[in-house]
XYZ file of N, CA and C in Angstrom:
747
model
N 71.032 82.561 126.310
C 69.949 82.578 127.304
C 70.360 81.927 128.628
N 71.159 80.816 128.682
C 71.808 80.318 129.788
C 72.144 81.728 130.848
N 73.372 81.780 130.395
C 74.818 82.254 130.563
C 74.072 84.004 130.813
N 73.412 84.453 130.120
C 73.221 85.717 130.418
C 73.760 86.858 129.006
N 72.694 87.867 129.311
C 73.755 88.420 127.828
C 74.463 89.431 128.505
N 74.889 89.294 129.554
C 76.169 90.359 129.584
C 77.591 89.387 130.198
N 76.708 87.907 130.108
C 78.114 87.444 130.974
C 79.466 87.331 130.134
N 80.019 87.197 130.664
C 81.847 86.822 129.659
C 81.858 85.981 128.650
N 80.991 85.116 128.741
C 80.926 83.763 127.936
C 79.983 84.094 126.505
N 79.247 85.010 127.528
C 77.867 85.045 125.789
C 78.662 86.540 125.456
N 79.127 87.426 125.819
C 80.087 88.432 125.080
C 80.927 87.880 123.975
N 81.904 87.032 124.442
C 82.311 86.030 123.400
C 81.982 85.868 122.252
N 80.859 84.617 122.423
C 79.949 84.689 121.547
C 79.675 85.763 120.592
N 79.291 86.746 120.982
C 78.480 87.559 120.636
C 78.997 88.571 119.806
N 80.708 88.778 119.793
C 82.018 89.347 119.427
C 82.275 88.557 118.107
N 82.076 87.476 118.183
C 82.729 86.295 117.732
C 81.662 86.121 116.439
N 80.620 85.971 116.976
C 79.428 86.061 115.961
C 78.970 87.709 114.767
N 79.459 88.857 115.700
C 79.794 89.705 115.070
C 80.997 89.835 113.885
N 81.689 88.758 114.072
C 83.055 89.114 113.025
C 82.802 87.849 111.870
N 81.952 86.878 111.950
C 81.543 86.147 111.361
C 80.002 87.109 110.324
N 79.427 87.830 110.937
C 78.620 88.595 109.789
C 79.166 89.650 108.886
N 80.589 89.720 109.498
C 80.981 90.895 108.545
C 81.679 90.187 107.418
N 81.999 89.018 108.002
C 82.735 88.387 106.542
C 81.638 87.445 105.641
N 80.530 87.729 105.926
C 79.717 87.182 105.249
C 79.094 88.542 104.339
N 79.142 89.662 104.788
C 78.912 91.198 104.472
C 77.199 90.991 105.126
N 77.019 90.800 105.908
C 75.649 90.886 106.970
C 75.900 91.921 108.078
N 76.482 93.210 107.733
C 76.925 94.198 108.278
C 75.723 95.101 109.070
N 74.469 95.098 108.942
C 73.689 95.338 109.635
C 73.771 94.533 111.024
N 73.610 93.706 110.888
C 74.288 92.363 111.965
C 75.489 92.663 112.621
N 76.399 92.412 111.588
C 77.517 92.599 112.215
C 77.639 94.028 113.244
N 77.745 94.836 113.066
C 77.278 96.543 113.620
C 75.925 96.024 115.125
N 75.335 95.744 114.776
C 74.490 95.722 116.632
C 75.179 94.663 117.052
N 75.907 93.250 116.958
C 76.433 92.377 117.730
C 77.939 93.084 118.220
N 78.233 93.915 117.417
C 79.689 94.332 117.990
C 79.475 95.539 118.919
N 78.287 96.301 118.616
C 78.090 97.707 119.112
C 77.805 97.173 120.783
N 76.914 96.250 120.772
C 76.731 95.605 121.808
C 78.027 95.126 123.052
N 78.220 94.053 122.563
C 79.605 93.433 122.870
C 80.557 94.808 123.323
N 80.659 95.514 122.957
C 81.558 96.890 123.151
C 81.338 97.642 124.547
N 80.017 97.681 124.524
C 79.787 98.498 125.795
C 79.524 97.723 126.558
N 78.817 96.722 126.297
C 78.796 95.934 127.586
C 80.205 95.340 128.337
N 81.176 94.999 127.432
C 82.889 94.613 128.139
C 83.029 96.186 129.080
N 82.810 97.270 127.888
C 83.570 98.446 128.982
C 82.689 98.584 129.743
N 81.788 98.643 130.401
C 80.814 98.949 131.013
C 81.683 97.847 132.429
N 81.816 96.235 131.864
C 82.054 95.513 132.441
C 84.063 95.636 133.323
N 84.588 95.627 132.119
C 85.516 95.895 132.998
C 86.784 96.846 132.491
N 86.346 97.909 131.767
C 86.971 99.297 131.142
C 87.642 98.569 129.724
N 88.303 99.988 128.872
C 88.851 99.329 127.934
C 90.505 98.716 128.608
N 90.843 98.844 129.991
C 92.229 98.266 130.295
C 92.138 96.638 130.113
N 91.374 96.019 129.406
C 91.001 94.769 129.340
C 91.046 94.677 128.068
N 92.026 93.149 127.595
C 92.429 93.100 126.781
C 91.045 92.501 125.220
N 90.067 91.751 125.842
C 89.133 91.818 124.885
C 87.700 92.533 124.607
N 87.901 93.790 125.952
C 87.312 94.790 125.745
C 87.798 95.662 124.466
N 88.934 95.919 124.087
C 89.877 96.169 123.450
C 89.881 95.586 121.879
N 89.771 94.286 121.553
C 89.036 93.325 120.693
C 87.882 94.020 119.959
N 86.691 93.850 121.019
C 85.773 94.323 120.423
C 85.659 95.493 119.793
N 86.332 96.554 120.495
C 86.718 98.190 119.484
C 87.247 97.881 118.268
N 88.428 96.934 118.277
C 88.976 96.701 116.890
C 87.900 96.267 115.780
N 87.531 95.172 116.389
C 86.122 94.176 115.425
C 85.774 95.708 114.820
N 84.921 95.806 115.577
C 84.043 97.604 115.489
C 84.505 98.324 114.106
N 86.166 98.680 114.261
C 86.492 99.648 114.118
C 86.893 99.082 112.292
N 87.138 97.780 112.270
C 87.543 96.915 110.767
C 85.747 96.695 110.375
N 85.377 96.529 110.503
C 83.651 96.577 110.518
C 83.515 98.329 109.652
N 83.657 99.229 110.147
C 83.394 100.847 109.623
C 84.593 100.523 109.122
N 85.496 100.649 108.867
C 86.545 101.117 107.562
C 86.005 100.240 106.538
N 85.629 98.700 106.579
C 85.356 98.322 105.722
C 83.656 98.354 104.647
N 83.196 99.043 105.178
C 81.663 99.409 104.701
C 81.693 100.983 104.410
N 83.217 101.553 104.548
C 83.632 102.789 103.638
C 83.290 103.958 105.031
N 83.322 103.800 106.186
C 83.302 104.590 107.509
C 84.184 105.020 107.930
N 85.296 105.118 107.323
C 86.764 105.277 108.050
C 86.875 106.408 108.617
N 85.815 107.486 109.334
C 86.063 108.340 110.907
C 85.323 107.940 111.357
N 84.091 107.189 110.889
C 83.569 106.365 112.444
C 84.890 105.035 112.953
N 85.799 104.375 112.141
C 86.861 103.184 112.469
C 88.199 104.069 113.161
N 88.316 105.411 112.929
C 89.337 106.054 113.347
C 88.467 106.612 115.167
N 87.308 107.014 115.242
C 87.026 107.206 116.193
C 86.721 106.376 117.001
N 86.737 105.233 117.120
C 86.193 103.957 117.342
C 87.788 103.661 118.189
N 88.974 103.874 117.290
C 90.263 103.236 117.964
C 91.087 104.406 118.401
N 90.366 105.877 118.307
C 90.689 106.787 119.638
C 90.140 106.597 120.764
N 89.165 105.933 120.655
C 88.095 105.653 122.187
C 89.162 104.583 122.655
N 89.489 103.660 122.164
C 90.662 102.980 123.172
C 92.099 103.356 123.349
N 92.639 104.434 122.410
C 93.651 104.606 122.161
C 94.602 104.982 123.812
N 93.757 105.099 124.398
C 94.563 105.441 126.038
C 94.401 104.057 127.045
N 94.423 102.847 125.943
C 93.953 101.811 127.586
C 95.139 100.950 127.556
N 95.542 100.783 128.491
C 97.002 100.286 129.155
C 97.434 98.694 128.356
N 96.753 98.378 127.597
C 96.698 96.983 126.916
C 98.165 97.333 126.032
N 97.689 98.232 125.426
C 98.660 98.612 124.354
C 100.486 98.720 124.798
N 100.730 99.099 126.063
C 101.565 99.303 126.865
C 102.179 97.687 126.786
N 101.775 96.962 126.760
C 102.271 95.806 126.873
C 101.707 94.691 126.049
N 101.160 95.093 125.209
C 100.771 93.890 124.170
C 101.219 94.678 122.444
N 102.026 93.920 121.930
C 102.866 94.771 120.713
C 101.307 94.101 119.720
N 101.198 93.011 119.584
C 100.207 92.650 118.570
C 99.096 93.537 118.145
N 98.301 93.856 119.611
C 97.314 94.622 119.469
C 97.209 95.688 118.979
N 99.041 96.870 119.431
C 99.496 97.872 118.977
C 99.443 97.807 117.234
N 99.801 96.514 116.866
C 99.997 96.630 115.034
C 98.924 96.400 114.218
N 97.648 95.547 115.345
C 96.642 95.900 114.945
C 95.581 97.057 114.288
N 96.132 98.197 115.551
C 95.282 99.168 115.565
C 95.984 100.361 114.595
N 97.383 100.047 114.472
C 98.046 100.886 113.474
C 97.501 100.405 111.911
N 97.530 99.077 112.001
C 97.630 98.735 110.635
C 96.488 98.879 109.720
N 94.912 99.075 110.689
C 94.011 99.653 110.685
C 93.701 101.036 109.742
N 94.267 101.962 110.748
C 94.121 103.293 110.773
C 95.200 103.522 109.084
N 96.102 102.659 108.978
C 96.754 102.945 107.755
C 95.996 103.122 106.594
N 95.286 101.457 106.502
C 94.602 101.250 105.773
C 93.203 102.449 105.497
N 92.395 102.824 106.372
C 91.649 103.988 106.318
C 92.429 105.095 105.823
N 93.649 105.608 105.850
C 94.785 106.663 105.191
C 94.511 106.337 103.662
N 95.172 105.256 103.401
C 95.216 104.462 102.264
C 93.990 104.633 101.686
N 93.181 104.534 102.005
C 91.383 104.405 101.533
C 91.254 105.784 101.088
N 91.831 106.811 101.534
C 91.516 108.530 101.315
C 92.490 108.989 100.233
N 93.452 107.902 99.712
C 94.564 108.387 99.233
C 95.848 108.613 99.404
N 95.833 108.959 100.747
C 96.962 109.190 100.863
C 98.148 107.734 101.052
N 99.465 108.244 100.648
C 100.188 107.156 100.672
C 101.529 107.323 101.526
N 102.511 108.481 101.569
C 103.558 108.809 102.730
C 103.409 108.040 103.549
N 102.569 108.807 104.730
C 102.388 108.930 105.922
C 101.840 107.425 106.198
N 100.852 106.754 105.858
C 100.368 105.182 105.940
C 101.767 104.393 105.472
N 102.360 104.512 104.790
C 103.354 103.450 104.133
C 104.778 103.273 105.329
N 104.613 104.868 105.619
C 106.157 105.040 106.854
C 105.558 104.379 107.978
N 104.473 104.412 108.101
C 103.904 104.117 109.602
C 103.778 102.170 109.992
N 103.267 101.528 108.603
C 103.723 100.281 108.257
C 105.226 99.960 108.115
N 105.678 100.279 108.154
C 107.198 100.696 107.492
C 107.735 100.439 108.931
N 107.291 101.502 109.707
C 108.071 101.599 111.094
C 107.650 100.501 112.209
N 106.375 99.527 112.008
C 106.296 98.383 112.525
C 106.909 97.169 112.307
N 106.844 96.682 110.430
C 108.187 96.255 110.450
C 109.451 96.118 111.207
N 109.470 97.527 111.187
C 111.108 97.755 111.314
C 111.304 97.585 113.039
N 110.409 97.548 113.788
C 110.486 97.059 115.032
C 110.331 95.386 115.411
N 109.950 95.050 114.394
C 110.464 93.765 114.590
C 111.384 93.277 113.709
N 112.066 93.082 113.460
C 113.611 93.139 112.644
C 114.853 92.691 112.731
N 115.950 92.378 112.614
C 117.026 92.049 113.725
C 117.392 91.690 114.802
N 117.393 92.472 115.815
C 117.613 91.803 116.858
C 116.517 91.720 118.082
N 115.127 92.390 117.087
C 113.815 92.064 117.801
C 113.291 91.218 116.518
N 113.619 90.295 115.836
C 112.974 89.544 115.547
C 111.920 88.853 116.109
N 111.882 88.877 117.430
C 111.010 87.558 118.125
C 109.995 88.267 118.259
N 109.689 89.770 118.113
C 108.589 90.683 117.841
C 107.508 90.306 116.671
N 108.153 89.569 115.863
C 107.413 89.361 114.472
C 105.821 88.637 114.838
N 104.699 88.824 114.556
C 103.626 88.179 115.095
C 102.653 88.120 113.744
N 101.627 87.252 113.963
C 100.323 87.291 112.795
C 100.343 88.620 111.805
N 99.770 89.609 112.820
C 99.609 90.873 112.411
C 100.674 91.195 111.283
N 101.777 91.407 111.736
C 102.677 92.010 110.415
C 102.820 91.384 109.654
N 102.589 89.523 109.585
C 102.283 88.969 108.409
C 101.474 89.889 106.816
N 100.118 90.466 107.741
C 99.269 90.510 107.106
C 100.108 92.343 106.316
N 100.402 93.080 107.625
C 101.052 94.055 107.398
C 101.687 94.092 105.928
N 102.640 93.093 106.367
C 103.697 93.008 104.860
C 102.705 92.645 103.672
N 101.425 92.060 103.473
C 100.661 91.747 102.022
C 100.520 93.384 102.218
N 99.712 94.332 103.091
C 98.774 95.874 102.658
C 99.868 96.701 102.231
N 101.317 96.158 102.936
C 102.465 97.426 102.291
C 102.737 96.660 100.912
N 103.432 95.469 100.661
C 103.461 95.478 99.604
C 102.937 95.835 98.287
N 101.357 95.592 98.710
C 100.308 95.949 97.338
C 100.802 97.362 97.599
N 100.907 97.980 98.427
C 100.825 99.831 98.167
C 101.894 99.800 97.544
N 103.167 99.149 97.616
C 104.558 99.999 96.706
C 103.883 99.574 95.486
N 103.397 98.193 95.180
C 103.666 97.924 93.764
C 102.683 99.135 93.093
N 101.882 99.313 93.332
C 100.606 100.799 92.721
C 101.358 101.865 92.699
N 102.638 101.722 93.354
C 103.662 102.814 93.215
C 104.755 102.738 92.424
N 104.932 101.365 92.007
C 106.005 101.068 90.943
C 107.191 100.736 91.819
N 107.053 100.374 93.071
C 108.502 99.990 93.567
C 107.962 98.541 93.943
N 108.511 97.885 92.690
C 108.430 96.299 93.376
C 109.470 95.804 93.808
N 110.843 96.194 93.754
C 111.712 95.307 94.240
C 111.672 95.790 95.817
N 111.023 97.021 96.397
C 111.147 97.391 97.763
C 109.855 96.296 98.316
N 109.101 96.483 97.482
C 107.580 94.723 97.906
C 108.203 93.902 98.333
N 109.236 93.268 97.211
C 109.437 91.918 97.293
C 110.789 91.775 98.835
N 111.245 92.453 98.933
C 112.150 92.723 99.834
C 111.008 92.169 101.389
N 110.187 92.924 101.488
C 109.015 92.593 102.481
C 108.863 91.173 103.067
N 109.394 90.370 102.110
C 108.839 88.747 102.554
C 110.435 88.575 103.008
N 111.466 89.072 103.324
C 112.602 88.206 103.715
C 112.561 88.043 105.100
N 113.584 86.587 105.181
C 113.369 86.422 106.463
C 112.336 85.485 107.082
N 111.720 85.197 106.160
C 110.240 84.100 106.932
C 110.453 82.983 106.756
N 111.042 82.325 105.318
C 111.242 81.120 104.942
C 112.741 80.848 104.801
N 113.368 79.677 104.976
C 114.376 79.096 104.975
C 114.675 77.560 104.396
N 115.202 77.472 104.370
C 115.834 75.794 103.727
C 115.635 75.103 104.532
N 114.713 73.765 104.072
C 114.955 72.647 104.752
C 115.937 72.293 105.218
N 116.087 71.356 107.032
C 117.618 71.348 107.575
C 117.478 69.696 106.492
N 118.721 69.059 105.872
C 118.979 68.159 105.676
C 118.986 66.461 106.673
N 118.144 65.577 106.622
C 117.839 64.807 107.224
C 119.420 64.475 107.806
N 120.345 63.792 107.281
C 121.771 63.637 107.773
C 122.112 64.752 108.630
N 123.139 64.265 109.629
C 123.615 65.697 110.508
C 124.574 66.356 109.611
N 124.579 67.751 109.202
C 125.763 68.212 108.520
C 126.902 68.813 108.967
N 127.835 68.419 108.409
C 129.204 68.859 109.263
C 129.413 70.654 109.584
N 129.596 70.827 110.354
C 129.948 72.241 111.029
C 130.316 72.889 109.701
N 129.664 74.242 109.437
C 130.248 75.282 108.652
C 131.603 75.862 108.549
N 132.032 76.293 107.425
C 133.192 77.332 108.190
C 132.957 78.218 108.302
N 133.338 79.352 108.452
C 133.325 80.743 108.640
C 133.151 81.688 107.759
N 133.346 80.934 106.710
C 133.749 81.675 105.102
C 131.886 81.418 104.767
N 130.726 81.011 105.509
C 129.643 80.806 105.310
C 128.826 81.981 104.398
N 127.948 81.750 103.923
C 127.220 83.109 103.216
C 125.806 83.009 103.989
N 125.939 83.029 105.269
C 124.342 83.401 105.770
C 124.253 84.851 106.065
N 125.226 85.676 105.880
C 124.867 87.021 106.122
C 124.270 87.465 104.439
N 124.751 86.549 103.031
C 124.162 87.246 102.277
C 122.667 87.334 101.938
N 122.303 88.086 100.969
C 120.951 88.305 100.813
C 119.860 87.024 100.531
N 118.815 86.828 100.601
C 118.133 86.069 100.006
C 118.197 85.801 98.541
N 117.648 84.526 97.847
C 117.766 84.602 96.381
C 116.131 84.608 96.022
N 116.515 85.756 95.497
C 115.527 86.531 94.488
C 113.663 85.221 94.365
N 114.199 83.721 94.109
C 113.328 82.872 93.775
C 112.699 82.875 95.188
N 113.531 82.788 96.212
C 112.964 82.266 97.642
C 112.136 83.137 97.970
N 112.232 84.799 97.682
C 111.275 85.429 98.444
C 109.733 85.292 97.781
N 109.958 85.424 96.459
C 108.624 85.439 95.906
C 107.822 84.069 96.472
N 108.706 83.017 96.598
C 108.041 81.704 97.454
C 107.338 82.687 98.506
N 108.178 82.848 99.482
C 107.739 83.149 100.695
C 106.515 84.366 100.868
N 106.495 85.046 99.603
C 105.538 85.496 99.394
C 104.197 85.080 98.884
N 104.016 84.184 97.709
C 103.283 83.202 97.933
C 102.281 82.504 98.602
N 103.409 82.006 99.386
C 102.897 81.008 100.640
C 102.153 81.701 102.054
N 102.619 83.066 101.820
C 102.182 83.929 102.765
C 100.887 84.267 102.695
N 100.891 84.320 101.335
C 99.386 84.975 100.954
C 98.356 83.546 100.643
N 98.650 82.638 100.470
C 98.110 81.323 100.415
C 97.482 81.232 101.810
N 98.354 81.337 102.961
C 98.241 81.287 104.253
C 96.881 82.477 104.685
N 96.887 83.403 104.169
C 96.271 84.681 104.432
C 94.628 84.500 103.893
N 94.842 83.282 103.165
C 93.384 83.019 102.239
C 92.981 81.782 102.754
N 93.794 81.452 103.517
C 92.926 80.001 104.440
C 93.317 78.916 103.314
N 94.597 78.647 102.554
C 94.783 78.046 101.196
C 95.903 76.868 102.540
N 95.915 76.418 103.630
C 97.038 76.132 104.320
C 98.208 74.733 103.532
N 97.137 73.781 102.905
C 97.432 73.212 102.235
C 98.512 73.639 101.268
N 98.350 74.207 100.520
C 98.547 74.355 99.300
C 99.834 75.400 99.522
N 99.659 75.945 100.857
C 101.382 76.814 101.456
C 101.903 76.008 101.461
N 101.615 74.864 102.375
C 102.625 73.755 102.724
C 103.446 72.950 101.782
N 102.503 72.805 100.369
C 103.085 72.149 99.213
C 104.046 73.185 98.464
N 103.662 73.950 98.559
C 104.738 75.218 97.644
C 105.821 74.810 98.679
N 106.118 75.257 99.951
C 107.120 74.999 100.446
C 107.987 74.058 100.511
N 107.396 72.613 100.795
C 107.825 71.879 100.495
C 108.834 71.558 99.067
N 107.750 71.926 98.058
C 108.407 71.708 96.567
C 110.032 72.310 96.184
N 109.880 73.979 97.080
C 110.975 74.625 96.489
C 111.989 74.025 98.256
N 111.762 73.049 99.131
C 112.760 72.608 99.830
C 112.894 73.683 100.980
N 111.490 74.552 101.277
C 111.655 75.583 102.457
C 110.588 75.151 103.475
N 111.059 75.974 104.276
C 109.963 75.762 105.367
C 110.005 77.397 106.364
N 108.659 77.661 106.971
C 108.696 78.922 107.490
C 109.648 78.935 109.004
N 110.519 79.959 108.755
C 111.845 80.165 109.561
C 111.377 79.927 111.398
N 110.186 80.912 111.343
C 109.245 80.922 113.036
C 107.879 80.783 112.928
N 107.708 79.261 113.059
C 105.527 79.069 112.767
C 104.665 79.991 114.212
N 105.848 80.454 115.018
C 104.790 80.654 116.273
C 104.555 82.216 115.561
N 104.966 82.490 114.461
C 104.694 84.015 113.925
C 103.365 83.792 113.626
N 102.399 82.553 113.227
C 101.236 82.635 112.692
C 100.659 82.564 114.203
N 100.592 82.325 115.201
C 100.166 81.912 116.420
C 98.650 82.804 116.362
N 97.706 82.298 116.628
C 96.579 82.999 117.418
C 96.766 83.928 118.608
N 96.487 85.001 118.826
C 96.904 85.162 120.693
C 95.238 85.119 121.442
N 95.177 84.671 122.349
C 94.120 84.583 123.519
C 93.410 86.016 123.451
N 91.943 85.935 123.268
C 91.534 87.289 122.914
C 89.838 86.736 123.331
N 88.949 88.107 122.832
C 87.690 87.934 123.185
C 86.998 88.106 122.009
N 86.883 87.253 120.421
C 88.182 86.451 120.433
C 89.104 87.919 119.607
N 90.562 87.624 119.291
C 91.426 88.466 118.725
C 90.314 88.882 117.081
N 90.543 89.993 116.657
C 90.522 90.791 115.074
C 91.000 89.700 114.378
N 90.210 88.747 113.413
C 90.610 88.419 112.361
C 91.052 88.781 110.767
N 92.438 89.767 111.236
C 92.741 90.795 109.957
C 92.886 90.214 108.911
N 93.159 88.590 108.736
C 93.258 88.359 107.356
C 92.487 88.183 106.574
N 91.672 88.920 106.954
C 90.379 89.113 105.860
C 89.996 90.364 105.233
N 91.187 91.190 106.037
C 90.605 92.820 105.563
C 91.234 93.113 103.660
N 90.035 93.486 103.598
C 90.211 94.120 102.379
C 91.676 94.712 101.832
N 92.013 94.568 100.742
C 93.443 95.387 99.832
C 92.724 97.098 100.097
N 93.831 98.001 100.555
C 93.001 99.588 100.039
C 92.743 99.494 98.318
N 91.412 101.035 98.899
C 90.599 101.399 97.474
C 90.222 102.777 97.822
N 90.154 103.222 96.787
C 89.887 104.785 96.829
C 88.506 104.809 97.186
N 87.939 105.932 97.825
C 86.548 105.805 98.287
C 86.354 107.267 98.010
N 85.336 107.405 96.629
C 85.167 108.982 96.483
C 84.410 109.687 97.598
N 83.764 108.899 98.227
C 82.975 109.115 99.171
C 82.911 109.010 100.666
N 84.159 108.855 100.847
C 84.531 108.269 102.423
C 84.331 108.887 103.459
N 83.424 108.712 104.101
C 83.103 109.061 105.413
C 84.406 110.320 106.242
C-alpha cells in the first residue's frame, strides 16, 4: 500500500510471495500473484529485463508443476526472444531445464536427457567457470532420469568435479609430475558429492557440511551455489523429480 502495486519494490514482493505459495501448494494464490507480477514488469519495462524474465519462469514452474506443461511451455515462448538470455547463461539453464522436465512429464526421454546433457557439457573443462546453481539442480533431474533407465554408472559420473580433498593444514611440498590429478575420481567420492548435493538441494546445509567434512572433502567452487540478483531469481530447488501425467495438459 505504501510503495504502490505496480512499483518495483511491491512487484518484488509480490513475485516473491508468489513462489512462496507454490511451495506451500496454495497455487490458486500462487497463479494471480505471479500472473500479476508478469504483466505488470512487462508492461513496465518489456521482457528485455532481467526480472521481468523471473517472473515468466516463477509462472512457467508454477503450470508444469500443477500438471500444465503447455500452459509452462507457452509461458517460456512468450520470453523466449528477450535479450536477457543473450547474456545471462543461468537464466538460459533455467528455462531449458524447465521445458525438459515438462518433456520428461509426457514421457519422453531422448530428446530432454540430450538437451540436459548439452548444458552440462557447456560448462565442463575449460568452461568450467560456467558451472552455476542451476546445473547443480540439473545434474539431480538427469541423474534420476538415467537411473529409471538403468544407467547408473552414467548418474553417478554427473557429480564429478564438485568436491575435492581437503588442502592439508601444513604447506605440502611441490608435486611431481608423475601426479594422478588427471585420473578419474574414486568411485566413494562421487557418491559423497552426490549426497551432499542433494542434502544441499533440500535445505539439509548442515548436514552437507558434516558429510564433507567426515569423508575429508570440501566443494571444489562454493560460488557454484551463489544466488544471482533477480526479481527475486526461480527457486528450482524445489521442483519436483519428473512423473508421468496421464493427463497432461
Amino acid at each position: 500500500p505504501i510503495q504502490g502495486a505496480k512499483s518495483p519494490l511491491a512487484l518484488m514482493v509480490q513475485t516473491a510471495r508468489g513462489s512462496v505459495y507454490r511451495k506451500i501448494h496454495e497455487y490458486g494464490q500462487s497463479e494471480e500473484s505471479l500472473l500479476e507480477a508478469w504483466a505488470a514488469r512487462e508492461a513496465l519495462w518489456s521482457i528485455d529485463v532481467n526480472v521481468a524474465v523471473d517472473s515468466a519462469i516463477q509462472l512457467s514452474v508454477l503450470y508444469r508443476e500443477t500438471a500444465r506443461g503447455k500452459k509452462a511451455v507457452e509461458v517460456l515462448d512468450a520470453i523466449s526472444n528477450s535479450k536477457v538470455f543473450a547474456s545471462d547463461f543461468e537464466r538460459t539453464c533455467q528455462v531449458r531445464h524447465v521445458r525438459a522436465l515438462v518433456q520428461l512429464d509426457r514421457g519422453n526421454f531422448n530428446r530432454p536427457r540430450l538437451a540436459l546433457q548439452k548444458l552440462l557439457d557447456e560448462a565442463t573443462g575449460a568452461h568450467r567457470d560456467k558451472n552455476n546453481r542451476e546445473l547443480m539442480w540439473v545434474r539431480v533431474t538427469l541423474a534420476d532420469v538415467l537411473r529409471q533407465h538403468d544407467d547408473c554408472d552414467e548418474a553417478l559420473m554427473l557429480f564429478s568435479d564438485l568436491v575435492e580433498k581437503r588442502p592439508k593444514p601444513d604447506a605440502e611440498m611441490p608435486r611431481s609430475p608423475s601426479s594422478l590429478d588427471d585420473e578419474p575420481e574414486p568411485h566413494h567420492q562421487l557418491i559423497v558429492a552426490e549426497k551432499a548435493l542433494r542434502l544441499i538441494k533440500q535445505a539439509e546445509f548442515d548436514k552437507a557440511a558434516v558429510l564433507l567434512e567426515e569423508n575429508n572433502l570440501q566443494w571444489s567452487r562454493e560460488r557454484d551455489f551463489y544466488i544471482l540478483q533477480g526479481g527475486p531469481i526461480t527457486d528450482t530447488s524445489t521442483l519436483e523429480a519428473p512423473k508421468i501425467y496421464d493427463d497432461l495438459e
